Short mmCIF file of C-alpha atoms and ligand atoms in Angstrom, two decimals:
data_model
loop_
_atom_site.label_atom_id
_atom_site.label_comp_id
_atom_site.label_asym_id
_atom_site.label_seq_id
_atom_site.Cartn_x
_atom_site.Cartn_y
_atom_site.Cartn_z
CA UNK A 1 34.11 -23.35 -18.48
CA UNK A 2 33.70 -21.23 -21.68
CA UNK A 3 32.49 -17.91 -20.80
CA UNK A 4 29.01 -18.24 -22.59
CA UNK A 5 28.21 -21.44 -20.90
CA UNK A 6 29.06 -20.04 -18.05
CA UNK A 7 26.81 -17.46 -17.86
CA UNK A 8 24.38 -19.73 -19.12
CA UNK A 9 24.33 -21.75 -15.97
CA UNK A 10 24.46 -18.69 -13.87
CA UNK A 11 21.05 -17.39 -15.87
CA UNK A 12 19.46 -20.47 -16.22
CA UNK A 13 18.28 -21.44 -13.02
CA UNK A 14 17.42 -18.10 -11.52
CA UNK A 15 14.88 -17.17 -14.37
CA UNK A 16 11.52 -16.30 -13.57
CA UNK A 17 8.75 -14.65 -15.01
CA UNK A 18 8.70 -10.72 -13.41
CA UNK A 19 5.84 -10.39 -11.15
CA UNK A 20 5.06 -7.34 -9.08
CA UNK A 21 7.50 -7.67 -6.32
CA UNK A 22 10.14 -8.67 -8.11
CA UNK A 23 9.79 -5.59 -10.42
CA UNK A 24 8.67 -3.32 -7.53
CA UNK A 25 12.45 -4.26 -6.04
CA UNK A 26 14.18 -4.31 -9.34
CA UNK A 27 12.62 -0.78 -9.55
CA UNK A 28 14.31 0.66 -6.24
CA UNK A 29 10.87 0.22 -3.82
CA UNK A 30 10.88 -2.18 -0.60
CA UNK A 31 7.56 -3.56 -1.85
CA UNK A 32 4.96 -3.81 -4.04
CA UNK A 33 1.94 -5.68 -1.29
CA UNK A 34 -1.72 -5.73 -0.53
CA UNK A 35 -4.35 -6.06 2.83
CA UNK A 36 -5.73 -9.32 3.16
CA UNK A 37 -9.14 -9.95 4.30
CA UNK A 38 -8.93 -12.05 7.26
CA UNK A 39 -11.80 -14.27 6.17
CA UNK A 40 -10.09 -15.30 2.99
CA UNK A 41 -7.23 -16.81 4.48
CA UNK A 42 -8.91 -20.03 5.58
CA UNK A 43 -11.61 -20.08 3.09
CA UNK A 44 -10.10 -19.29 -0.60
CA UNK A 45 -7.38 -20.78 -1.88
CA UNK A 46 -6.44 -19.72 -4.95
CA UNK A 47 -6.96 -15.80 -3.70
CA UNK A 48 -4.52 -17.55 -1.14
CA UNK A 49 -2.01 -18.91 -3.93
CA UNK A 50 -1.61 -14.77 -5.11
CA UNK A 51 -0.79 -13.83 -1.67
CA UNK A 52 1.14 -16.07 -0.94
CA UNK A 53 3.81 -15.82 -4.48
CA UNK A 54 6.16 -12.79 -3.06
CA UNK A 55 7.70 -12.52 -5.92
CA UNK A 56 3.90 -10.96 -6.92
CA UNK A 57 3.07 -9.44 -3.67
CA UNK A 58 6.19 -8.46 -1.20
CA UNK A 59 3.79 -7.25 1.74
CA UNK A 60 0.95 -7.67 3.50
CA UNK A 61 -1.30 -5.77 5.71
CA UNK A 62 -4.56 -7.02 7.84
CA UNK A 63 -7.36 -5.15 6.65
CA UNK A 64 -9.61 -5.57 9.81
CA UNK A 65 -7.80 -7.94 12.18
CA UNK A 66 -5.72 -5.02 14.17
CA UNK A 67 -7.70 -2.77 14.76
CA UNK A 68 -9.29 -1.93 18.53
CA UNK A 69 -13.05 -3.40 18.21
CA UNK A 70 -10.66 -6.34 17.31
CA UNK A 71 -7.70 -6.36 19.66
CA UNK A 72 -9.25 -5.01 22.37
CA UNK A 73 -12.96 -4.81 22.33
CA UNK A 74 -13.58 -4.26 26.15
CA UNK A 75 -11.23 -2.75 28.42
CA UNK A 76 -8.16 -4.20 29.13
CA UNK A 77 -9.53 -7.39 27.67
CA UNK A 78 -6.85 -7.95 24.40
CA UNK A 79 -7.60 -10.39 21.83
CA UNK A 80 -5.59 -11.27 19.05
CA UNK A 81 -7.31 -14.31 17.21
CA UNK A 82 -8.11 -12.07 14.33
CA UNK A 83 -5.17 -9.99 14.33
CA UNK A 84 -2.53 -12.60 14.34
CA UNK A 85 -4.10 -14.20 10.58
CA UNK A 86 -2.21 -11.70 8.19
CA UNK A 87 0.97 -11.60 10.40
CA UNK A 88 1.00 -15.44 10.39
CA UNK A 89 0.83 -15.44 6.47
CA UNK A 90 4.03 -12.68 6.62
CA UNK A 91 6.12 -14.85 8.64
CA UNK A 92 5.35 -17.50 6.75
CA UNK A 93 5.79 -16.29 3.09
CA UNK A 94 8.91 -13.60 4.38
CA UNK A 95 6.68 -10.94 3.30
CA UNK A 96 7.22 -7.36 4.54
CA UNK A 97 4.41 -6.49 7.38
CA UNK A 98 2.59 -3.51 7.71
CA UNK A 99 0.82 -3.00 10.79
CA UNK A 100 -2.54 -1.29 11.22
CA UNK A 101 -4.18 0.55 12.88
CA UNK A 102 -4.02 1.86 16.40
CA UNK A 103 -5.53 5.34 17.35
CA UNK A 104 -8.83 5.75 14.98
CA UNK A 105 -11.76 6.99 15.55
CA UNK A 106 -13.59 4.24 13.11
CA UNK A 107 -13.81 0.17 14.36
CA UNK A 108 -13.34 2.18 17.88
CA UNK A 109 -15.41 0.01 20.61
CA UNK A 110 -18.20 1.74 22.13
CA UNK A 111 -16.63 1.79 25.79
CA UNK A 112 -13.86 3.97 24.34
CA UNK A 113 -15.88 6.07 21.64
CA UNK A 114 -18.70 6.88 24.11
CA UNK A 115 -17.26 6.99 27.04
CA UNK A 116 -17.41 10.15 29.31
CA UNK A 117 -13.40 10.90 29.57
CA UNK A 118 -10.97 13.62 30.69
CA UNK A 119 -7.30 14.20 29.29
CA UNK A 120 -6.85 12.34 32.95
CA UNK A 121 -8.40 9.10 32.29
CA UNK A 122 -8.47 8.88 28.45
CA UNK A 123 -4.47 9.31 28.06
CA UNK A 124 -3.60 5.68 29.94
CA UNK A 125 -6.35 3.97 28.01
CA UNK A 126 -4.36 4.70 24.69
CA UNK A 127 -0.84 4.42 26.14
CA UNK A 128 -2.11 1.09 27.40
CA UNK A 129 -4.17 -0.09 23.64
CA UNK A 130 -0.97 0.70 22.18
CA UNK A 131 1.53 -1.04 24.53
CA UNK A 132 -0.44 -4.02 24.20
CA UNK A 133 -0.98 -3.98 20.94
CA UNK A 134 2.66 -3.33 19.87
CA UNK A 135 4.36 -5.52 22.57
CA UNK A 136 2.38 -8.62 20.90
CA UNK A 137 3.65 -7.56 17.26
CA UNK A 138 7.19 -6.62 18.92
CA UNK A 139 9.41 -6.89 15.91
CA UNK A 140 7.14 -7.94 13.09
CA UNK A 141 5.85 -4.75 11.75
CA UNK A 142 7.69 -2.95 9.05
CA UNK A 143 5.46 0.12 9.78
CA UNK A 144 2.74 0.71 12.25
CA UNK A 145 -0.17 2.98 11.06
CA UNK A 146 -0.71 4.83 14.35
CA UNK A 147 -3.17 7.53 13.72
CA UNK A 148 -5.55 6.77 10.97
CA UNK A 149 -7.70 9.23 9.69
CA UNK A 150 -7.70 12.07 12.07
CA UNK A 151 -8.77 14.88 9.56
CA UNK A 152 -12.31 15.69 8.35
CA UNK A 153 -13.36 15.50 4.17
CA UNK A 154 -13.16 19.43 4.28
CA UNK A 155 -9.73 19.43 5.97
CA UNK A 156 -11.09 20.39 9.49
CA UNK A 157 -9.97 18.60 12.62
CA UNK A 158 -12.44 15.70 12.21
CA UNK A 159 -14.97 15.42 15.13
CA UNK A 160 -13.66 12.09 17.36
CA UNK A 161 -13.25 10.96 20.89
CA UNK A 162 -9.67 11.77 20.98
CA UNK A 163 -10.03 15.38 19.17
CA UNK A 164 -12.36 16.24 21.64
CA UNK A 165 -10.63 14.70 24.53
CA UNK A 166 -7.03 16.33 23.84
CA UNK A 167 -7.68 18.34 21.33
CA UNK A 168 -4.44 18.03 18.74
CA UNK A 169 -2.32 16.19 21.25
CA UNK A 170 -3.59 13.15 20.72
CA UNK A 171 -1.13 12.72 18.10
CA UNK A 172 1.92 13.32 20.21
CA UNK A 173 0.69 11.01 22.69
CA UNK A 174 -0.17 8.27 20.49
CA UNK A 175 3.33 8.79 18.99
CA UNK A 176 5.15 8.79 22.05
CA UNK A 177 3.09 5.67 23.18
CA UNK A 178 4.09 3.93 20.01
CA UNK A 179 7.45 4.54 20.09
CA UNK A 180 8.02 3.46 23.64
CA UNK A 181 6.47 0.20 22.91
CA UNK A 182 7.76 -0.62 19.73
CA UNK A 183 11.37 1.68 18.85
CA UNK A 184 12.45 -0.52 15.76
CA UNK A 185 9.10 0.02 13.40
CA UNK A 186 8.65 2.66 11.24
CA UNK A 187 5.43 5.07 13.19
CA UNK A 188 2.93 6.35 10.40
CA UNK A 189 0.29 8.89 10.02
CA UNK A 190 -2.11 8.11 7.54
CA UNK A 191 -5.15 9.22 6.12
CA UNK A 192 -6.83 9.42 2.68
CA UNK A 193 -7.17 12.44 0.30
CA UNK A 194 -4.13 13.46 0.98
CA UNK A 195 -3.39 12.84 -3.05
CA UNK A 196 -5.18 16.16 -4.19
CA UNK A 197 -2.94 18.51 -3.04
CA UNK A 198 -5.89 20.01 -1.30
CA UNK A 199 -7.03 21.00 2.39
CA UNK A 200 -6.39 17.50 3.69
CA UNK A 201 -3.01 17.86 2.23
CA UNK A 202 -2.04 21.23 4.40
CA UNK A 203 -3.68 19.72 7.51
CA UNK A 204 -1.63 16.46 7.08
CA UNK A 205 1.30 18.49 6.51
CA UNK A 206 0.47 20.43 10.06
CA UNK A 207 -0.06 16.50 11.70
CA UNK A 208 3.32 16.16 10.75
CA UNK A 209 5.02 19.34 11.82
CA UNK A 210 2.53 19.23 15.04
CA UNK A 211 4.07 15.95 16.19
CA UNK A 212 7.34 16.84 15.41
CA UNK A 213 7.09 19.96 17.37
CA UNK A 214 6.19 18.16 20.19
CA UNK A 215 9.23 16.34 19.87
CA UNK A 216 7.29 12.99 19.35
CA UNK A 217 8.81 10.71 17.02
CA UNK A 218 7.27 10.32 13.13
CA UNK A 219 8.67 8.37 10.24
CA UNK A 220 6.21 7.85 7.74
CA UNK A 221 2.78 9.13 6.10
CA UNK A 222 0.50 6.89 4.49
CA UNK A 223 -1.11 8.43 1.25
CA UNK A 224 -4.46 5.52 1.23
CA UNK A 225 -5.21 6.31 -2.48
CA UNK A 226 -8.35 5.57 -2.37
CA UNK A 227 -8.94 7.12 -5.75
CA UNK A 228 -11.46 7.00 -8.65
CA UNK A 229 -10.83 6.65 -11.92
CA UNK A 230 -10.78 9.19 -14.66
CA UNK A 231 -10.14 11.44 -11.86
CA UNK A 232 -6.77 10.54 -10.70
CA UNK A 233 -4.22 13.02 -10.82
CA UNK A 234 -1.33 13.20 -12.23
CA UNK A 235 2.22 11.39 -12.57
CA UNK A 236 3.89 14.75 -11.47
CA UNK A 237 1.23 16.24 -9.57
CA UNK A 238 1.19 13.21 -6.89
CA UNK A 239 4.63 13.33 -6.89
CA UNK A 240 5.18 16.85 -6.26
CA UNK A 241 2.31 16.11 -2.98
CA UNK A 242 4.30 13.08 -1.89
CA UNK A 243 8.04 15.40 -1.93
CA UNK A 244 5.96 18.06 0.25
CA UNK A 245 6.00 15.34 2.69
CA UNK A 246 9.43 14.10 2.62
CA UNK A 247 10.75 17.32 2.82
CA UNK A 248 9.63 16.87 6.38
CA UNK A 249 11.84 14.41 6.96
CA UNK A 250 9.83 11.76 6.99
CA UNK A 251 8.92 8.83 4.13
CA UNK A 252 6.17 8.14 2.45
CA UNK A 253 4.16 5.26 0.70
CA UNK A 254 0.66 4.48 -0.98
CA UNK A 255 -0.82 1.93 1.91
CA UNK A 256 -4.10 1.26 0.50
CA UNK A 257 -4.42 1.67 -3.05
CA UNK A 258 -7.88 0.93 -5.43
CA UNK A 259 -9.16 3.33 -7.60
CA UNK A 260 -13.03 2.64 -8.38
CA UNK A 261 -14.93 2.93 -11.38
CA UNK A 262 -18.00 5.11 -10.59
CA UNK A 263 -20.26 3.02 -12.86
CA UNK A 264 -20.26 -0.57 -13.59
CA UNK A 265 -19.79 -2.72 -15.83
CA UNK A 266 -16.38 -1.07 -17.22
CA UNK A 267 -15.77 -0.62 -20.92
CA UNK A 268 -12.68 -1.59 -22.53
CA UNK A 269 -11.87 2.18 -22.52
CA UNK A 270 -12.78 2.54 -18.72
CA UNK A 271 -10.25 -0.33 -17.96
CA UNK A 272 -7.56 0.66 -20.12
CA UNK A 273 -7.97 4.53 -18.09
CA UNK A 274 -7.98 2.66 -14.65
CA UNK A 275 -4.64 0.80 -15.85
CA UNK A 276 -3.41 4.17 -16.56
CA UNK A 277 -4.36 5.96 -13.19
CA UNK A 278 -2.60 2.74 -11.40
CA UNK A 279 0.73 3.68 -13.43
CA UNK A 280 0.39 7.35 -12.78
CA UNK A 281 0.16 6.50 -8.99
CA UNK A 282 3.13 3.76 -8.85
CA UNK A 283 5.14 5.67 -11.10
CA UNK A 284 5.24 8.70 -9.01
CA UNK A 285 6.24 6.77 -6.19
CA UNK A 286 9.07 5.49 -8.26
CA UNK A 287 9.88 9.78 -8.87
CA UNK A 288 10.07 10.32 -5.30
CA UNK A 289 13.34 9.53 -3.37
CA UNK A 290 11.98 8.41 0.27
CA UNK A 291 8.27 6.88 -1.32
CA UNK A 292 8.87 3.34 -0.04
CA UNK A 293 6.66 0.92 -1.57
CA UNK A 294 3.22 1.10 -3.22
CA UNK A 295 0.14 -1.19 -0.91
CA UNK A 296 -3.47 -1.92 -2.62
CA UNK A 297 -6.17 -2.32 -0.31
CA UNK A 298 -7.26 -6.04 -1.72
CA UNK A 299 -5.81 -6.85 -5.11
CA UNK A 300 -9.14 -8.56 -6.46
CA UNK A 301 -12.29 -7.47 -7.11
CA UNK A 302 -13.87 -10.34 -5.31
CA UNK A 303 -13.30 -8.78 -2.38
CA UNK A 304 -13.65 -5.23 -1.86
CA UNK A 305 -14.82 -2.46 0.32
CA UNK A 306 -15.64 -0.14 -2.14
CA UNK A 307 -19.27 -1.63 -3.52
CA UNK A 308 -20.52 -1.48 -0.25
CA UNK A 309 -19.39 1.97 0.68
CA UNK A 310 -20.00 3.36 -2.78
CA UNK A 311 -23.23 2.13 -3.88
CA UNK A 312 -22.59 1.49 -7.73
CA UNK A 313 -19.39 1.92 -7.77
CA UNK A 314 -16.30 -0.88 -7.50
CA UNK A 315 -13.67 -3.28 -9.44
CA UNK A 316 -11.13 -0.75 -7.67
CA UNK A 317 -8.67 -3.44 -8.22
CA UNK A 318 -5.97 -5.04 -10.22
CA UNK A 319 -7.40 -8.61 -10.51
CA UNK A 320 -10.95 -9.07 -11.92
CA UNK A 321 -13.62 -11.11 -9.41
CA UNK A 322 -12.14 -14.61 -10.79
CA UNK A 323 -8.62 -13.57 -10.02
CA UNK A 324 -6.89 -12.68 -13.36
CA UNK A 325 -5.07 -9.89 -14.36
CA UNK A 326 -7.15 -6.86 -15.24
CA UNK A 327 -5.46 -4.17 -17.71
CA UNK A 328 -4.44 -2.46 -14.15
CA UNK A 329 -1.92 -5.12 -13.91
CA UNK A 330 -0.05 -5.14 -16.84
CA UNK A 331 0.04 -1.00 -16.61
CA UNK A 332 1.82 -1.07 -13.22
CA UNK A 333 3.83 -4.08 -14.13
CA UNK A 334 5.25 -1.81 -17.19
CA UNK A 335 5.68 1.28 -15.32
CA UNK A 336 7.93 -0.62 -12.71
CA UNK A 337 9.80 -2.53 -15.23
CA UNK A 338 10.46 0.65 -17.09
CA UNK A 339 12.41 1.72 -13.75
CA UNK A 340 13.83 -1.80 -13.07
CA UNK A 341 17.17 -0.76 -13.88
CA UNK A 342 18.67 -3.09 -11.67
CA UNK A 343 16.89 -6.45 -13.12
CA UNK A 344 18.82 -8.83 -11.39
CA UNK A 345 16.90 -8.38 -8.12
CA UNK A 346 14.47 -10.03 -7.32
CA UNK A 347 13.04 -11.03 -3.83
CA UNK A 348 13.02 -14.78 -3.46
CA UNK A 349 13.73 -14.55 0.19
CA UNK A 350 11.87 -17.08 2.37
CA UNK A 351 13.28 -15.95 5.76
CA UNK A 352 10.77 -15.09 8.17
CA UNK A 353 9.70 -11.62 7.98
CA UNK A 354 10.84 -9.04 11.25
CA UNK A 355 12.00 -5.48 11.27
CA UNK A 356 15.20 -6.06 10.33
CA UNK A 357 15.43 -9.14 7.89
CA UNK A 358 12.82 -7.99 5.78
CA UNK A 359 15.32 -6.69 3.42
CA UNK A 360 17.15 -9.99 2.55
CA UNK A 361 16.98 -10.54 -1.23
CA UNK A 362 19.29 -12.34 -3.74
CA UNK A 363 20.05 -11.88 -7.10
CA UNK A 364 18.38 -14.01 -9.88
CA UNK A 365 17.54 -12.39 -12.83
CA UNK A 366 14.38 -10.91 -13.99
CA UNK A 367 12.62 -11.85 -17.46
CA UNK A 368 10.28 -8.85 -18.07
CA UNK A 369 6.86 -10.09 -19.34
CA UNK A 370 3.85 -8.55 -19.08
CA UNK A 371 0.99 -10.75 -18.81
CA UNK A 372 -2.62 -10.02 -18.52
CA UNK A 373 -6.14 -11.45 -19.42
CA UNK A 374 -6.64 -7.91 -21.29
CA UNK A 375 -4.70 -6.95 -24.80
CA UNK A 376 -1.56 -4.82 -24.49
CA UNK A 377 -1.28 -4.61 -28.22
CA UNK A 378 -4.02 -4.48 -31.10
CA UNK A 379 -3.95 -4.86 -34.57
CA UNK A 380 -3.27 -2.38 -37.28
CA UNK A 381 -5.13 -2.69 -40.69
CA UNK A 382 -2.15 -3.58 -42.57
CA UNK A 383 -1.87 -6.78 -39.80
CA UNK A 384 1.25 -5.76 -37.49
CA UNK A 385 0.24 -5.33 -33.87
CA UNK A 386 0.96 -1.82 -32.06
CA UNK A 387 1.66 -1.96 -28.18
CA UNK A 388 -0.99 0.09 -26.15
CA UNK A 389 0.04 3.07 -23.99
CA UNK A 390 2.16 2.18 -21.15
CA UNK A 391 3.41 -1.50 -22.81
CA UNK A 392 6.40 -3.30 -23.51
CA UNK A 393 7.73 -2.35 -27.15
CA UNK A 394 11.40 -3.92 -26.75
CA UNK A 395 14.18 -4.97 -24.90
CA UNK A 396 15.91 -7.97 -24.51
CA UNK A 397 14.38 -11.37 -25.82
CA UNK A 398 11.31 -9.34 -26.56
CA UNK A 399 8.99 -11.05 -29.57
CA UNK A 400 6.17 -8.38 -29.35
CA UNK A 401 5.23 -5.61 -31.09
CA UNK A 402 7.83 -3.20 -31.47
CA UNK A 403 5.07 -0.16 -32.97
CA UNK A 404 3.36 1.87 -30.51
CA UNK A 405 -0.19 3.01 -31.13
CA UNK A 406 -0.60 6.60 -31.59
CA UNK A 407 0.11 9.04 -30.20
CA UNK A 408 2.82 7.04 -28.13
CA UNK A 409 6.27 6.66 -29.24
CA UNK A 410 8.60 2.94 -28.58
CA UNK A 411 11.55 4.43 -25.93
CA UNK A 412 14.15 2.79 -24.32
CA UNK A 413 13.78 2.72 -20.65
CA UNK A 414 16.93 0.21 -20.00
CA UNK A 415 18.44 -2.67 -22.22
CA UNK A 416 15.90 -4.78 -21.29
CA UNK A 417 12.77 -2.91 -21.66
CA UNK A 418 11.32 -0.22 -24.36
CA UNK A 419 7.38 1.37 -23.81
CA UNK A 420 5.16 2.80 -25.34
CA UNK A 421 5.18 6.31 -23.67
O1 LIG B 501 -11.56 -2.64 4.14
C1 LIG B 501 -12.06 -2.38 5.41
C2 LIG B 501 -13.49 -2.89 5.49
O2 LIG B 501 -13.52 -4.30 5.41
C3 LIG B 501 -14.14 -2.41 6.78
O3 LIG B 501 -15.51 -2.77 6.76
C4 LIG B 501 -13.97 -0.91 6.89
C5 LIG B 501 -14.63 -0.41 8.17
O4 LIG B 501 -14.18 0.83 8.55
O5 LIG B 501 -12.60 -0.58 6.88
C6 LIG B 501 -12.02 -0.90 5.66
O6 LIG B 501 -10.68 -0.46 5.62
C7 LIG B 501 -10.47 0.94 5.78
C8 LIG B 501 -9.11 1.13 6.41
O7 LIG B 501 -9.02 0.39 7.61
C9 LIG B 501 -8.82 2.59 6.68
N1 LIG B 501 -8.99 3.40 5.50
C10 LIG B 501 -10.23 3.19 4.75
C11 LIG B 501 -10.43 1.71 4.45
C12 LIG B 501 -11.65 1.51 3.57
O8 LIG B 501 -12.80 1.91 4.24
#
């Protein structure tokens, strides 16, 4: 066969539009995923239809289903109807699974939060929660967030059952628990605030070199990112946070990403900030060797925490209310395909998703195109279109505009993609 068709045939088939997985991979990270809200699965189908594409979104986490009021909301009485929704979508897609949460002092049953405990009897009740627990997810959980949130706003020890109970070495112990139960998944920390670089940072730093000291096994920490917009830091400064933590040794990924606007509705400008933030906070994952993939918490705005939490305040996320791409979108999509500089991966995988095959991908080839419901690109006076901050300005089979609008500059990022940076 002539060399042209040839290669033809061997593009052809495998071409698909990049989506946020694909790129994600493309762009060195395991994943690019999202928590799913157990409710949803049955009810909403075309939410359903997102999380289910993996080439969009490689992972999945349950947002309420595994936690204790759910898995075990009387003692020793474990139930896993809830918990078993989001890792029954995972096998079923071959998405990545992310596991959480087990020791938290929030969603906590009453019978273990006000109980009247010593180190005596409170120490078998969470070796036993987390053997349970992990023996029924045995070798479907990526990563298992085992302590969640065990530091206060102002960086003090926050107040819980546990911290009063044990102390710090409740962390060793859930650990150890974890680890026994479950020796193939990856054992987070993970908390939120961490991204500031502030006195949550230097405590989570000491949860880290507490359990290590202890000889208890650690391999991740979970920065939530539960940011707000405007006020996001920066590209380097969350990546210079994130490499404090893997010079511990241990990895590190976003694992529940939204970042709220603190007034609503959002103006063009608002959005177009909030697409920003998003890149800032993907892209320094992409800067940090050992940052393993980037996890919102939801990826619509139908659905959401936040507005409930933070009266006011919401669309966190990176699909509007009636699922289509918000600005968010296309500024993450370009920041990972500005890294994608192997674009012939892409994860089309449908094995079912455990510890170990989760990494199975093959090798199509990835189109870059950034679409979204909101402009990348205006129009100039003299009628040419410049590319917004952050979008695609070039690269292979590119028809766009090729002028960035000031102050940003078209550069090469790889033969198939050019930005506006
Ligand atoms: O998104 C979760 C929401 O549906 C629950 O009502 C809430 C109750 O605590 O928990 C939310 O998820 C939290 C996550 O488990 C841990 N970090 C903070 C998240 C947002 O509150």
């Amino acid at each position: 066969m002539h060399t042209h068709a040839l290669l033809a045939a061997l593009l052809a088939p495998a071409t698909v539009s990049a989506q946020l997985n694909s790129l994600a991979v493309a762009a060195g990270l395991k994943y690019f995923g999202t928590a799913v809200r157990e409710g949803s699965v049955s009810s909403d189908s075309a939410y359903m239809a997102i999380v289910n594409n993996k080439n969009e979104l490689g992972q999945v986490v349950s947002e309420n289903g595994q936690k204790w009021d759910a898995t075990e909301p009387s003692r020793n009485t474990f139930t896993y109807t809830q918990g078993d929704i989001v890792p029954n979508v995972a096998k079923k897609n071959g998405q990545y699974l992310r596991c959480h949460t087990l020791t938290w002092h929030s969603q906590l049953p009453s019978w273990v939060s006000s109980g009247s405990w010593t180190r005596a009897t409170l120490q078998p009740v969470i070796e036993t929660h987390i053997s349970n627990v992990m023996a029924h997810y045995l070798g479907q959980c990526y990563a298992w967030d085992v302590v969640n949130e065990a530091i206060a706003d102002d960086g003090t020890w926050r107040d819980s059952v546990f911290y009063r109970t044990f102390s710090t070495d409740f962390l060793a112990i859930s650990f150890n628990a974890a680890k026994k139960a479950d020796p193939n998944t990856k054992l987070y920390y993970n908390d939120y605030n961490l991204e500031y670089n502030g006195a949550k940072t230097e405590r989570a730093l000491e949860v880290v070199n507490i359990i290590q000291k202890a000889g208890a096994p650690i391999d991740g920490v979970g920065f939530q990112a539960h940011l707000i917009v405007g006020s996001t830091p920066s590209r380097s400064s969350l990546a210079t946070v994130l490499k404090r933590f893997t010079a511990l040794n241990v990895e590190v990924a976003y694992t529940e990403l939204d970042i709220r606007h603190s007034s609503l509705p959002a103006s063009t400008s608002a959005l177009a900030t909030q697409g920003n933030d998003f890149a800032n906070v993907v892209g320094s994952c992409l800067d940090v060797t050992g940052c393993v993939g980037v996890t919102v918490w939801g990826f619509t705005d139908k659905y959401s925490w936040v507005p409930s939490t933070f009266s006011g305040a919401g669309d966190a996320l990176i699909y509007d209310s009636n699922l289509n791409k918000k600005a968010a979108w296309t500024s993450i999509s370009s920041v990972l395909a500005a890294k994608a500089t192997n674009p012939v991966t892409l994860v089309t995988s449908t094995k079912a998703t455990t510890a170990t095959s989760v990494a199975a991908t093959t090798t199509p080839v990835v189109v870059v195109t950034t679409t979204s419901s909101a402009p990348a690109t205006t129009s100039t006076a003299s009628g040419g279109a410049e590319a917004a901050h952050w979008a695609q300005c070039g690269g292979t089979g590119w028809t766009g505009a090729t002028k960035c609008q000031s102050p940003w500059t078209c550069k090469v990022s790889n033969p198939y993609y050019s930005q506006c940076l």
